Short mmCIF file of C-alpha atoms in Angstrom, two decimals:
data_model
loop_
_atom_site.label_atom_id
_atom_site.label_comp_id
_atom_site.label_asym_id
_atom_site.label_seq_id
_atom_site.Cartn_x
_atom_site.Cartn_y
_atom_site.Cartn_z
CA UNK A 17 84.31 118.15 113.27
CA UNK A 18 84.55 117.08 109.90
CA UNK A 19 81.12 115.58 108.24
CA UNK A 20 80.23 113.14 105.67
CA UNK A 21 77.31 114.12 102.96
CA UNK A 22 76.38 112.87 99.60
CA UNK A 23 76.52 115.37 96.70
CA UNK A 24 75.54 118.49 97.07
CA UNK A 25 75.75 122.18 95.02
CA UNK A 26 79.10 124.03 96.21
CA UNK A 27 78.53 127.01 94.59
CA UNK A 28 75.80 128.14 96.86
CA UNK A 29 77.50 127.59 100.40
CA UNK A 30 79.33 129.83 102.81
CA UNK A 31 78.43 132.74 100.73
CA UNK A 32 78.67 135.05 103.55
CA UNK A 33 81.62 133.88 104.73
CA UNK A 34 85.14 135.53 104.50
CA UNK A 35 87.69 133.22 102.48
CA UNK A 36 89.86 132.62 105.76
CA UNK A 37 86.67 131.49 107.71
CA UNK A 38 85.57 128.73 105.38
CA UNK A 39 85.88 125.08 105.75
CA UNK A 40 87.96 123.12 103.97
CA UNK A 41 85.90 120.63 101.59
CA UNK A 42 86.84 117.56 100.81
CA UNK A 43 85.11 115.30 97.74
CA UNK A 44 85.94 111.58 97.84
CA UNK A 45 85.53 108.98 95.32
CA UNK A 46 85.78 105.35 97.40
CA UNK A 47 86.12 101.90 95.57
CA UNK A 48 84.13 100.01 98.17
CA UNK A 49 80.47 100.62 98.65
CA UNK A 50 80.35 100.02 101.93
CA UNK A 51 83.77 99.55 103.89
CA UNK A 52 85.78 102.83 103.07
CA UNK A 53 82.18 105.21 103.31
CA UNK A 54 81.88 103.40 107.10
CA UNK A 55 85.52 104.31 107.77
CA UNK A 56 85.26 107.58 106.78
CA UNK A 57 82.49 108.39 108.77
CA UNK A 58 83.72 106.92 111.82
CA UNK A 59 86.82 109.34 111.38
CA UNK A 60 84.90 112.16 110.41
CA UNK A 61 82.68 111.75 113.39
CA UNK A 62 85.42 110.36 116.08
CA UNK A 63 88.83 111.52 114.83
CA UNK A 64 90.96 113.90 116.79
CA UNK A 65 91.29 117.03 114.65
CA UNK A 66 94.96 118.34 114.07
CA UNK A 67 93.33 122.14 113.81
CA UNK A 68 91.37 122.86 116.83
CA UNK A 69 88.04 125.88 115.66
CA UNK A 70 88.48 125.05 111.80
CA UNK A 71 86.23 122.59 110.07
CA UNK A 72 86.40 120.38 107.57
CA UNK A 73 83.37 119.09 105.38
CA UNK A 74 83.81 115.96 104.05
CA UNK A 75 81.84 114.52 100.65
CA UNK A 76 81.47 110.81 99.77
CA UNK A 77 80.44 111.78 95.79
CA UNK A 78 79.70 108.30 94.79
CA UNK A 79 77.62 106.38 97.48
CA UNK A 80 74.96 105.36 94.52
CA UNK A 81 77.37 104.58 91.79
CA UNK A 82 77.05 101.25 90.11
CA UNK A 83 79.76 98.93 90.30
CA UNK A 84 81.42 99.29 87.21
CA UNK A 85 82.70 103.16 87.94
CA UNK A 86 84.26 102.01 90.95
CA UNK A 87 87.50 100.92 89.46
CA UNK A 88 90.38 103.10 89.35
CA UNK A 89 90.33 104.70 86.40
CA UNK A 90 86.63 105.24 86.37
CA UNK A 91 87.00 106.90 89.75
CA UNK A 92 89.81 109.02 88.94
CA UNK A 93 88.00 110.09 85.68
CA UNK A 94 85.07 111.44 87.76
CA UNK A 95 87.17 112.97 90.01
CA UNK A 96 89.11 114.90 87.55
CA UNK A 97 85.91 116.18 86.49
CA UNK A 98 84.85 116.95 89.60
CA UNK A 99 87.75 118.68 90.40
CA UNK A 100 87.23 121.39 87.77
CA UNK A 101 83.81 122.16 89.42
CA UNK A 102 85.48 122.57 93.02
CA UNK A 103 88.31 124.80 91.52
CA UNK A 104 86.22 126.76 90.00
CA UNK A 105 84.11 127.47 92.87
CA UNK A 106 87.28 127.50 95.40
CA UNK A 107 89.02 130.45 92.93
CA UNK A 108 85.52 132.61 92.53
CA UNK A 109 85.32 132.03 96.78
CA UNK A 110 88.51 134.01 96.91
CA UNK A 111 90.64 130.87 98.09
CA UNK A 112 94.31 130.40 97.27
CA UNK A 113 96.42 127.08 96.69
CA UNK A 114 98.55 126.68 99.46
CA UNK A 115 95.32 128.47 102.16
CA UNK A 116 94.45 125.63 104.66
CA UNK A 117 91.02 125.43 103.48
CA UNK A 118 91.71 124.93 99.69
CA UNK A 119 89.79 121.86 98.21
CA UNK A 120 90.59 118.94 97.73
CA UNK A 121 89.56 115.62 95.90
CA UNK A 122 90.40 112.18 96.70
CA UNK A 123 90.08 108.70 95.12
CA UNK A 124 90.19 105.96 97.89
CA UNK A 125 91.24 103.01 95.20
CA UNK A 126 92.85 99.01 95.33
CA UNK A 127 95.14 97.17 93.97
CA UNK A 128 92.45 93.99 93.70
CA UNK A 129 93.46 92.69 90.16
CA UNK A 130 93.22 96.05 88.31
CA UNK A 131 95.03 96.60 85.40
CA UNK A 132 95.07 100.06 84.89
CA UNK A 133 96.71 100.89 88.50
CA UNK A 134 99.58 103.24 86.88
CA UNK A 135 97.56 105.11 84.22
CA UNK A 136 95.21 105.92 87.17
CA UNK A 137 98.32 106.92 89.03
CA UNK A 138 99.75 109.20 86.16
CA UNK A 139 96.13 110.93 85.61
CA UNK A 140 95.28 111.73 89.19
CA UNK A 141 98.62 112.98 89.60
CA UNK A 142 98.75 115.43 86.17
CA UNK A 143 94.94 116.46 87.30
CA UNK A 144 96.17 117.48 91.18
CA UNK A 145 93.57 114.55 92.23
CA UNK A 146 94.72 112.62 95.61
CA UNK A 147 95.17 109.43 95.94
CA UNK A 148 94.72 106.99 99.15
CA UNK A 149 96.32 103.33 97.68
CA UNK A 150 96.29 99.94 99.11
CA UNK A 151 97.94 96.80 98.23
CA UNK A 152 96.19 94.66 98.14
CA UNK A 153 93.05 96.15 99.38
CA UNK A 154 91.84 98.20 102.27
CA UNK A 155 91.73 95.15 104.41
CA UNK A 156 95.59 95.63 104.91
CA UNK A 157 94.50 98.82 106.66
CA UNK A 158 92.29 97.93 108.53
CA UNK A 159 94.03 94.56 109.86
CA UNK A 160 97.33 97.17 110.88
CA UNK A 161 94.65 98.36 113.62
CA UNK A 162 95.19 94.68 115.20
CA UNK A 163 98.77 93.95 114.05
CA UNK A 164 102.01 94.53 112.03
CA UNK A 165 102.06 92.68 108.76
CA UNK A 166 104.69 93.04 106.23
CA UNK A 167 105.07 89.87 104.32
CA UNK A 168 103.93 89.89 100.91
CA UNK A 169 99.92 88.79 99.74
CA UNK A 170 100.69 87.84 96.33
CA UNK A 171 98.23 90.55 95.54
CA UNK A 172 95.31 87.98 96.97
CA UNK A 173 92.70 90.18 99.40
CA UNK A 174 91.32 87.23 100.50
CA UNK A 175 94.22 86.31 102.67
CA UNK A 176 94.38 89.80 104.37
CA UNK A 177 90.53 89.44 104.61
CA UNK A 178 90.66 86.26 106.44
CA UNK A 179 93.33 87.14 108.99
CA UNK A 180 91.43 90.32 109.90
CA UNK A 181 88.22 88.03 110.51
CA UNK A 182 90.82 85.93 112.82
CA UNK A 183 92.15 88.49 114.77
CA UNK A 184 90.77 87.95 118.46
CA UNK A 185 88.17 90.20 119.35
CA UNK A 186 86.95 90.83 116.00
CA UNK A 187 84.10 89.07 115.90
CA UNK A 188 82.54 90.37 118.55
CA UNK A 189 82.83 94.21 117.34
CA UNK A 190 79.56 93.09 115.80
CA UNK A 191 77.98 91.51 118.74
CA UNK A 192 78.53 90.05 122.03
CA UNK A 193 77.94 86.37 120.84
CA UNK A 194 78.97 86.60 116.98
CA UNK A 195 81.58 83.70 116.78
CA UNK A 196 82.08 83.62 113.20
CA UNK A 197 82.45 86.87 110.10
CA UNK A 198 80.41 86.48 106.84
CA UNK A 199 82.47 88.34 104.33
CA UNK A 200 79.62 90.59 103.43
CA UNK A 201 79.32 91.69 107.57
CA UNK A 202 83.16 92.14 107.66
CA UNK A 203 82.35 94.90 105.01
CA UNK A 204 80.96 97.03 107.72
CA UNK A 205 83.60 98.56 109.67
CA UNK A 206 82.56 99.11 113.51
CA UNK A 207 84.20 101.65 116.26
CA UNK A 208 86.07 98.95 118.45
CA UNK A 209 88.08 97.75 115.05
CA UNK A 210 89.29 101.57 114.92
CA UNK A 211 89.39 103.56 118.15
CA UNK A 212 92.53 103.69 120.20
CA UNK A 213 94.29 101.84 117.16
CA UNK A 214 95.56 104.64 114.79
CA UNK A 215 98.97 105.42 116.02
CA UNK A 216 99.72 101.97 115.76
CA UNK A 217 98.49 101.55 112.33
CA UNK A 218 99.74 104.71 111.23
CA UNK A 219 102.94 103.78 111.98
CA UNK A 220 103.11 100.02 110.94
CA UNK A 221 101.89 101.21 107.46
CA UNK A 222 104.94 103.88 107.10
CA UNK A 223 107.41 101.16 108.00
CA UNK A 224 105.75 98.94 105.12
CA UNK A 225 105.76 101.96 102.93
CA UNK A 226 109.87 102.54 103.32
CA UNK A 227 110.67 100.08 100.88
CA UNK A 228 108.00 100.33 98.02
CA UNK A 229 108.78 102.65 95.45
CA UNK A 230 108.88 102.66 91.45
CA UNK A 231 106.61 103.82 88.64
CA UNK A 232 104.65 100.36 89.25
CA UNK A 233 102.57 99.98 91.98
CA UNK A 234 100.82 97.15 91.15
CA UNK A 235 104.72 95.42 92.49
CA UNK A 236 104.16 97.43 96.09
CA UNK A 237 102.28 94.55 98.07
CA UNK A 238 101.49 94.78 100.68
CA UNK A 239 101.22 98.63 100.64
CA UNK A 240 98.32 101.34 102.14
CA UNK A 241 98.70 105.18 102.73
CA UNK A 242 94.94 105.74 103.97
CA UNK A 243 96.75 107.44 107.00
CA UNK A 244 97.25 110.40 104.45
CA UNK A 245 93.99 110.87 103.56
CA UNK A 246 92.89 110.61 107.17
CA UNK A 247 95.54 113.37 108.28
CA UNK A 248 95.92 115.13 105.16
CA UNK A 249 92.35 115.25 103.71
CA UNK A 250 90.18 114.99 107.24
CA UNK A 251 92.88 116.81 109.48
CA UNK A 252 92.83 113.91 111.51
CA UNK A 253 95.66 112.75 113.76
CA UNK A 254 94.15 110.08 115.92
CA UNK A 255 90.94 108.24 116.91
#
């Protein structure tokens, strides 16, 4: 199963290990400090994995970072030069693009009220860096666990916040008698908001993903694609 660690020195792993036998690594770069590091490592630890006897080794790269490099072009600056490091490594490990097990980077990243969504775009794309996007935050994810929801936000989290503190049930994910959310608790993402839910959510998102397209994607609200990190990145299919 995949696993979540901070940053560590790639150069020195798996040295023993023939290129076809080593784990695929994975280096993220999240926007939220707490939310999308809890969601990862729920998937990471509970997802179902698409290929059974390989493993995947997921790295959250900035859990310490302050919270001015956690915009999207920030991120997608570090993970460019990240990248290079992992390349690097991946080409002197004898690993090909294109082998299952070739690295890869990802920026977890929101719409919010950033201005620099498309230059982000255009750089992680020129740099080979992945990109999970949502519109208008990962909230919108995370509510398509409880419900479909295509209508647009105006680009306001807040409102996709406050229905997924609504839906029934929710509350008590973080105890048996919590009645009401604090905005900083609904940060933390807990198991019963996730397991059993990801089929649904996976496929509510592609149906709100048809019709968004164009250079801009500030304009694609609501939007989220965190399903292709989760399957693509983790080799996830369900949890």
């Amino acid at each position: 199963m995949a696993r979540v660690k901070g940053r560590d020195d790639i150069t020195s792993r798996h040295k023993r290990l023939r290129p076809e036998d080593r784990p695929r690594e994975v280096y993220v770069f999240t926007e939220g400090e707490v939310t999308e590091p809890g969601f990862i490592e729920f998937v990471t630890g509970h997802g179902t994995r698409g290929q059974q006897g390989r493993t995947v080794n997921c790295f959250v790269e900035n859990l310490t970072a302050p919270s001015k490099r956690r915009k999207p072009l920030p991120l997608v600056e570090e993970a460019i030069a990240k990248w290079a490091e992992v390349e690097a490594a991946a080409k002197k490990a004898k690993l090909r693009p294109g082998d299952w097990n070739w690295p890869q980077v990802w920026c977890l990243f929101d719409r919010d009220q950033h201005e620099d969504i498309p230059t982000a775009f255009a750089r992680a794309k020129r740099a080979k860096i992945h990109v999970a996007y949502s519109h208008p935050c990962f909230e919108l994810w995370r509510l398509l666990h409880y419900q479909n929801y295509s209508s647009t936000f105006g680009g306001v989290c807040d409102r996709a916040a406050g229905l997924l503190k609504n839906k029934p049930g929710f509350p008590q994910t973080y105890g048996p008698t919590i009645r009401t959310v604090s905005p900083e608790l609904a940060k933390r993402v807990m198991a019963d908001q996730l397991r059993g839910r990801y089929k649904k959510a996976r496929q509510y998102a592609q149906q709100i993903n048809a019709d968004r397209s164009g250079p801009d994607q500030t304009r694609w609200d609501p939007y989220t694609d965190v399903w292709s990190f989760v399957e693509d990145g983790l080799d996830v299919v369900d949890y």
